[in-house]
Amino acid sequence: MTADGDPGTGIEAEPRFSTWTGKARGWMLHRLPPDKLLPEDQPSYVASWIYVFGMGAIAALVYIIVSGCVLALNGPAWYHVSGLGHFINSTHLWSVELFFMFMVIHLWGKYWMAAWRGGRVLTWITGMIAFVVSIVTAFTGYLLQTNFDSQWIAFQAKDALNAVGVGAWFNVANLGQILMWHITLLPLAVAGVVALHVLLVRMHGVVPPLEAAATDAQLQQDLPDSAAGEGKHL
Amino acid sequence: MSGLVLAESGISAPGIYLGLGSFLIQFGNLIVIVLMIILFVGALFLPFPRGKDRK
């Protein structure tokens, strides 16, 4: 690794690495330095209730995953029969209800403040993907109730899935396959996309309100490099 | 009692549906949608508590 600096200005240039591990580290440190990843404070415009719903959705998701682990470890013979099993099963469902409510309100808020501004397009896209993958995950959860409701939902859905040509690989009438999708692949997908979404929020900063002035010192400080010299992105 | 029997047998109660013309919605879904709108509007207008050492 070498680091060249301009002795006249005192500004240190970005270090140059020769190995792929060093280059990857340099890229990550440049795009997401530790003070951006885990900041101590936020811009003053974040002090609004509309900014809490993303974190609310994450809190609900954490409980969904924890309660899902408890359900998976004990199995349906426990959560369909015992009192505590029924309770954990119910809180798993209700935390999903909260997750979707918070996520939809978060979506409304971000839509009406055009949250894709300032180089945040990927943040918006990963949020959309997280929403869609969550819907599929919740759908497979409804199929696992193993009652007449889930049977009805499955046999309504199979026609739609067959119509779009995925029924052979995603067979809602195959309970074992749907269980595996619900407890392994889809939770990993949701957690992965949400983690990427949060990292992108940290990289680009929380989107400012539409009425924030382009000259606001807080915004200049938090702008990504590509947008720093172009006020039009604000 | 009949609800309990239905729940034990895994058969859901039919639920309450509200309709206006061709528009039909289950009461539970309506509650969730109305609650989300209340939370959204409240989040826009309710004052946010200020921290003691907030900059």
Short mmCIF file of C-alpha atoms in Angstrom, two decimals:
data_model
loop_
_atom_site.label_atom_id
_atom_site.label_comp_id
_atom_site.label_asym_id
_atom_site.label_seq_id
_atom_site.Cartn_x
_atom_site.Cartn_y
_atom_site.Cartn_z
CA MET A 1 0.00 0.00 0.00
CA THR A 2 1.19 3.49 -0.79
CA ALA A 3 -0.38 6.80 0.03
CA ASP A 4 0.49 9.93 -1.88
CA GLY A 5 -0.38 13.32 -0.52
CA ASP A 6 -0.09 16.86 -1.68
CA PRO A 7 2.34 18.54 0.75
CA GLY A 8 1.08 21.93 -0.37
CA THR A 9 -2.52 21.37 0.66
CA GLY A 10 -2.02 18.81 3.38
CA ILE A 11 -4.76 16.65 1.81
CA GLU A 12 -3.91 12.98 1.84
CA ALA A 13 -4.76 11.13 -1.37
CA GLU A 14 -6.70 7.87 -1.31
CA PRO A 15 -4.31 5.01 -0.51
CA ARG A 16 -3.43 2.67 -3.39
CA PHE A 17 -3.47 -1.07 -2.79
CA SER A 18 -1.86 -3.79 -4.89
CA THR A 19 -3.81 -6.88 -3.72
CA TRP A 20 -7.51 -7.64 -4.19
CA THR A 21 -8.03 -7.83 -0.42
CA GLY A 22 -6.38 -4.43 0.02
CA LYS A 23 -8.33 -2.96 -2.88
CA ALA A 24 -11.59 -4.32 -1.43
CA ARG A 25 -10.72 -2.88 2.00
CA GLY A 26 -9.80 0.46 0.46
CA TRP A 27 -13.04 0.53 -1.54
CA MET A 28 -15.14 -0.29 1.53
CA LEU A 29 -13.33 2.22 3.76
CA HIS A 30 -13.75 4.89 1.11
CA ARG A 31 -17.47 4.20 0.53
CA LEU A 32 -18.44 3.40 4.11
CA PRO A 33 -15.97 4.72 6.69
CA PRO A 34 -16.66 3.63 10.31
CA ASP A 35 -18.05 7.03 11.34
CA LYS A 36 -20.68 6.72 8.58
CA LEU A 37 -21.45 3.08 9.38
CA LEU A 38 -22.04 3.76 13.09
CA PRO A 39 -22.65 7.52 13.43
CA GLU A 40 -23.10 9.20 16.81
CA ASP A 41 -25.66 11.72 15.64
CA GLN A 42 -28.04 12.40 12.79
CA PRO A 43 -29.06 15.58 10.91
CA SER A 44 -31.71 17.63 12.77
CA TYR A 45 -34.36 16.88 10.09
CA VAL A 46 -34.37 13.22 11.21
CA ALA A 47 -36.11 14.35 14.43
CA SER A 48 -39.58 13.52 13.04
CA TRP A 49 -41.91 10.56 13.63
CA ILE A 50 -41.96 9.82 9.89
CA TYR A 51 -38.31 8.73 10.14
CA VAL A 52 -38.92 6.05 12.82
CA PHE A 53 -40.87 3.51 10.75
CA GLY A 54 -37.86 2.00 8.96
CA MET A 55 -36.30 1.19 12.32
CA GLY A 56 -39.71 -0.04 13.54
CA ALA A 57 -39.84 -2.48 10.62
CA ILE A 58 -36.33 -3.73 11.46
CA ALA A 59 -37.28 -4.21 15.14
CA ALA A 60 -40.32 -6.24 14.04
CA LEU A 61 -38.15 -8.26 11.64
CA VAL A 62 -35.71 -9.10 14.45
CA TYR A 63 -38.59 -10.45 16.57
CA ILE A 64 -39.96 -12.38 13.57
CA ILE A 65 -36.58 -14.10 13.09
CA VAL A 66 -36.10 -14.82 16.82
CA SER A 67 -39.63 -16.23 17.26
CA GLY A 68 -39.24 -18.13 13.98
CA CYS A 69 -36.07 -19.78 15.35
CA VAL A 70 -37.97 -20.81 18.50
CA LEU A 71 -40.81 -22.27 16.37
CA ALA A 72 -38.36 -24.10 14.09
CA LEU A 73 -36.43 -25.60 17.01
CA ASN A 74 -39.56 -26.91 18.73
CA GLY A 75 -41.60 -27.92 15.69
CA PRO A 76 -45.34 -28.02 14.87
CA ALA A 77 -46.05 -30.75 17.44
CA TRP A 78 -45.18 -28.07 20.03
CA TYR A 79 -46.58 -24.85 18.56
CA HIS A 80 -49.86 -26.42 17.41
CA VAL A 81 -50.57 -28.06 20.76
CA SER A 82 -49.00 -26.39 23.81
CA GLY A 83 -50.15 -23.08 25.28
CA LEU A 84 -46.70 -21.46 25.06
CA GLY A 85 -46.32 -22.79 21.52
CA HIS A 86 -49.64 -21.20 20.52
CA PHE A 87 -48.50 -17.93 22.10
CA ILE A 88 -45.13 -17.80 20.31
CA ASN A 89 -46.84 -18.80 17.06
CA SER A 90 -49.32 -15.94 17.52
CA THR A 91 -46.62 -13.36 18.32
CA HIS A 92 -44.76 -14.56 15.18
CA LEU A 93 -47.90 -13.71 13.16
CA TRP A 94 -48.56 -10.38 14.90
CA SER A 95 -44.96 -9.22 14.51
CA VAL A 96 -45.36 -9.90 10.78
CA GLU A 97 -48.49 -7.70 10.82
CA LEU A 98 -46.47 -4.92 12.52
CA PHE A 99 -43.54 -5.48 10.12
CA PHE A 100 -45.78 -4.92 7.10
CA MET A 101 -47.61 -1.97 8.65
CA PHE A 102 -44.33 -0.20 9.51
CA MET A 103 -42.80 -1.10 6.14
CA VAL A 104 -45.81 0.28 4.21
CA ILE A 105 -45.85 3.54 6.24
CA HIS A 106 -42.05 3.78 5.68
CA LEU A 107 -42.73 3.29 1.94
CA TRP A 108 -45.43 6.00 1.90
CA GLY A 109 -43.13 8.45 3.70
CA LYS A 110 -40.18 7.75 1.41
CA TYR A 111 -42.33 7.90 -1.73
CA TRP A 112 -43.75 11.33 -0.88
CA MET A 113 -40.29 12.73 -0.06
CA ALA A 114 -38.83 11.25 -3.30
CA ALA A 115 -36.23 9.31 -1.33
CA TRP A 116 -34.36 8.20 -4.48
CA ARG A 117 -32.78 11.68 -4.74
CA GLY A 118 -29.05 12.32 -4.27
CA GLY A 119 -27.70 9.05 -5.66
CA ARG A 120 -30.07 6.91 -3.54
CA VAL A 121 -31.61 4.92 -6.42
CA LEU A 122 -30.12 1.61 -5.23
CA THR A 123 -31.42 2.29 -1.70
CA TRP A 124 -34.92 2.71 -3.16
CA ILE A 125 -34.60 -0.42 -5.35
CA THR A 126 -33.35 -2.62 -2.50
CA GLY A 127 -36.27 -1.36 -0.38
CA MET A 128 -38.70 -2.40 -3.11
CA ILE A 129 -37.03 -5.83 -3.44
CA ALA A 130 -37.19 -6.27 0.36
CA PHE A 131 -40.94 -5.52 0.21
CA VAL A 132 -41.60 -8.04 -2.58
CA VAL A 133 -39.47 -10.81 -1.01
CA SER A 134 -41.22 -10.18 2.33
CA ILE A 135 -44.61 -10.67 0.67
CA VAL A 136 -43.49 -14.06 -0.72
CA THR A 137 -42.10 -15.03 2.70
CA ALA A 138 -45.34 -14.07 4.46
CA PHE A 139 -47.33 -15.95 1.82
CA THR A 140 -45.39 -19.17 2.51
CA GLY A 141 -46.00 -18.57 6.24
CA TYR A 142 -49.77 -18.51 5.65
CA LEU A 143 -49.44 -21.83 3.79
CA LEU A 144 -47.79 -23.39 6.88
CA GLN A 145 -50.85 -22.94 9.08
CA THR A 146 -51.83 -26.43 7.86
CA ASN A 147 -55.55 -25.73 8.19
CA PHE A 148 -58.41 -25.19 5.75
CA ASP A 149 -57.37 -21.54 5.33
CA SER A 150 -53.90 -22.49 4.13
CA GLN A 151 -55.33 -25.20 1.88
CA TRP A 152 -57.70 -22.68 0.31
CA ILE A 153 -54.91 -20.09 -0.14
CA ALA A 154 -52.59 -22.70 -1.68
CA PHE A 155 -55.12 -23.95 -4.20
CA GLN A 156 -56.07 -20.41 -5.20
CA ALA A 157 -52.38 -19.46 -5.59
CA LYS A 158 -51.31 -22.53 -7.58
CA ASP A 159 -53.30 -21.37 -10.61
CA ALA A 160 -51.56 -17.98 -10.58
CA LEU A 161 -48.12 -19.55 -10.09
CA ASN A 162 -48.74 -22.10 -12.84
CA ALA A 163 -49.97 -19.31 -15.14
CA VAL A 164 -46.66 -17.45 -14.79
CA GLY A 165 -44.71 -20.69 -15.27
CA VAL A 166 -43.06 -21.17 -11.86
CA GLY A 167 -45.39 -23.82 -10.44
CA ALA A 168 -42.95 -26.66 -11.17
CA TRP A 169 -40.23 -25.08 -8.99
CA PHE A 170 -42.44 -23.33 -6.43
CA ASN A 171 -45.21 -25.83 -5.73
CA VAL A 172 -47.58 -24.44 -3.08
CA ALA A 173 -49.26 -27.85 -2.73
CA ASN A 174 -45.95 -29.36 -1.59
CA LEU A 175 -45.88 -28.59 2.13
CA GLY A 176 -42.31 -29.83 2.69
CA GLN A 177 -40.96 -27.64 -0.10
CA ILE A 178 -42.86 -24.58 1.13
CA LEU A 179 -41.61 -25.19 4.70
CA MET A 180 -38.00 -25.19 3.44
CA TRP A 181 -38.59 -22.00 1.43
CA HIS A 182 -40.15 -20.35 4.50
CA ILE A 183 -37.55 -21.28 7.11
CA THR A 184 -34.30 -21.19 5.07
CA LEU A 185 -34.17 -19.54 1.63
CA LEU A 186 -36.67 -16.71 2.02
CA PRO A 187 -35.56 -15.51 5.52
CA LEU A 188 -31.96 -15.46 4.23
CA ALA A 189 -33.12 -13.45 1.21
CA VAL A 190 -35.11 -10.96 3.34
CA ALA A 191 -32.28 -10.55 5.86
CA GLY A 192 -29.70 -10.13 3.07
CA VAL A 193 -31.68 -7.53 1.13
CA VAL A 194 -32.60 -5.60 4.30
CA ALA A 195 -28.92 -5.61 5.41
CA LEU A 196 -27.89 -4.26 1.99
CA HIS A 197 -30.66 -1.63 2.21
CA VAL A 198 -29.44 -0.46 5.63
CA LEU A 199 -25.79 -0.34 4.44
CA LEU A 200 -26.87 1.81 1.48
CA VAL A 201 -28.77 4.14 3.82
CA ARG A 202 -25.60 4.50 5.90
CA MET A 203 -23.47 5.11 2.79
CA HIS A 204 -25.66 7.85 1.35
CA GLY A 205 -27.14 9.21 4.57
CA VAL A 206 -30.83 9.63 5.48
CA VAL A 207 -32.70 11.45 2.71
CA PRO A 208 -33.43 15.10 3.57
CA PRO A 209 -36.93 16.58 3.34
CA LEU A 210 -37.90 18.11 -0.02
CA GLU A 211 -37.94 21.62 1.44
CA ALA A 212 -34.39 21.38 2.84
CA ALA A 213 -32.15 24.11 1.37
CA ALA A 214 -29.45 22.89 -1.00
CA THR A 215 -26.92 25.02 0.87
CA ASP A 216 -27.70 23.41 4.24
CA ALA A 217 -24.35 22.64 5.85
CA GLN A 218 -25.60 19.28 7.14
CA LEU A 219 -26.50 18.18 3.62
CA GLN A 220 -23.16 19.30 2.15
CA GLN A 221 -21.41 17.24 4.82
CA ASP A 222 -23.43 14.09 4.17
CA LEU A 223 -23.47 14.20 0.37
CA PRO A 224 -21.86 11.35 -1.55
CA ASP A 225 -18.80 12.45 -3.53
CA SER A 226 -20.52 12.16 -6.90
CA ALA A 227 -23.28 14.56 -5.87
CA ALA A 228 -21.23 16.92 -3.71
CA GLY A 229 -20.44 19.30 -6.52
CA GLU A 230 -23.92 19.21 -8.04
CA GLY A 231 -26.60 20.93 -6.04
CA LYS A 232 -29.21 19.76 -8.54
CA HIS A 233 -29.21 16.29 -6.97
CA LEU A 234 -30.63 17.71 -3.78
CA MET B 1 -68.53 -21.41 22.17
CA SER B 2 -69.17 -22.07 18.49
CA GLY B 3 -66.14 -19.86 17.65
CA LEU B 4 -64.00 -21.97 19.98
CA VAL B 5 -65.19 -25.17 18.31
CA LEU B 6 -64.45 -23.69 14.91
CA ALA B 7 -60.98 -22.63 16.01
CA GLU B 8 -60.22 -26.05 17.47
CA SER B 9 -61.24 -27.76 14.25
CA GLY B 10 -59.12 -25.41 12.14
CA ILE B 11 -62.11 -23.86 10.38
CA SER B 12 -62.07 -20.08 10.36
CA ALA B 13 -65.16 -18.03 11.07
CA PRO B 14 -66.48 -16.40 7.87
CA GLY B 15 -65.61 -12.89 9.08
CA ILE B 16 -67.38 -9.58 8.64
CA TYR B 17 -67.41 -7.97 5.21
CA LEU B 18 -68.31 -4.36 4.43
CA GLY B 19 -69.41 -3.39 0.94
CA LEU B 20 -70.29 -0.28 -1.02
CA GLY B 21 -71.42 -1.01 -4.55
CA SER B 22 -68.82 -3.26 -6.15
CA PHE B 23 -66.30 -2.43 -3.39
CA LEU B 24 -65.97 -5.15 -0.74
CA ILE B 25 -63.52 -5.33 2.15
CA GLN B 26 -63.09 -7.55 5.18
CA PHE B 27 -63.50 -5.67 8.46
CA GLY B 28 -60.07 -6.81 9.77
CA ASN B 29 -58.31 -5.55 6.65
CA LEU B 30 -60.17 -2.23 6.90
CA ILE B 31 -58.98 -1.80 10.51
CA VAL B 32 -55.35 -2.38 9.46
CA ILE B 33 -55.57 0.12 6.56
CA VAL B 34 -57.26 2.80 8.69
CA LEU B 35 -54.68 2.27 11.46
CA MET B 36 -51.82 2.72 8.97
CA ILE B 37 -53.34 5.97 7.64
CA ILE B 38 -53.77 7.27 11.22
CA LEU B 39 -50.13 6.40 12.03
CA PHE B 40 -48.91 8.03 8.79
CA VAL B 41 -50.82 11.29 9.29
CA GLY B 42 -49.89 11.34 12.99
CA ALA B 43 -46.21 10.88 12.12
CA LEU B 44 -46.39 13.92 9.83
CA PHE B 45 -48.03 16.28 12.31
CA LEU B 46 -47.28 15.12 15.87
CA PRO B 47 -44.30 16.89 17.46
CA PHE B 48 -41.19 14.76 17.95
CA PRO B 49 -39.72 14.84 21.50
CA ARG B 50 -36.43 16.69 21.63
CA GLY B 51 -33.41 15.00 23.18
CA LYS B 52 -31.60 16.72 26.07
CA ASP B 53 -28.36 17.25 24.17
CA ARG B 54 -29.65 17.14 20.61
CA LYS B 55 -27.64 19.40 18.32
#
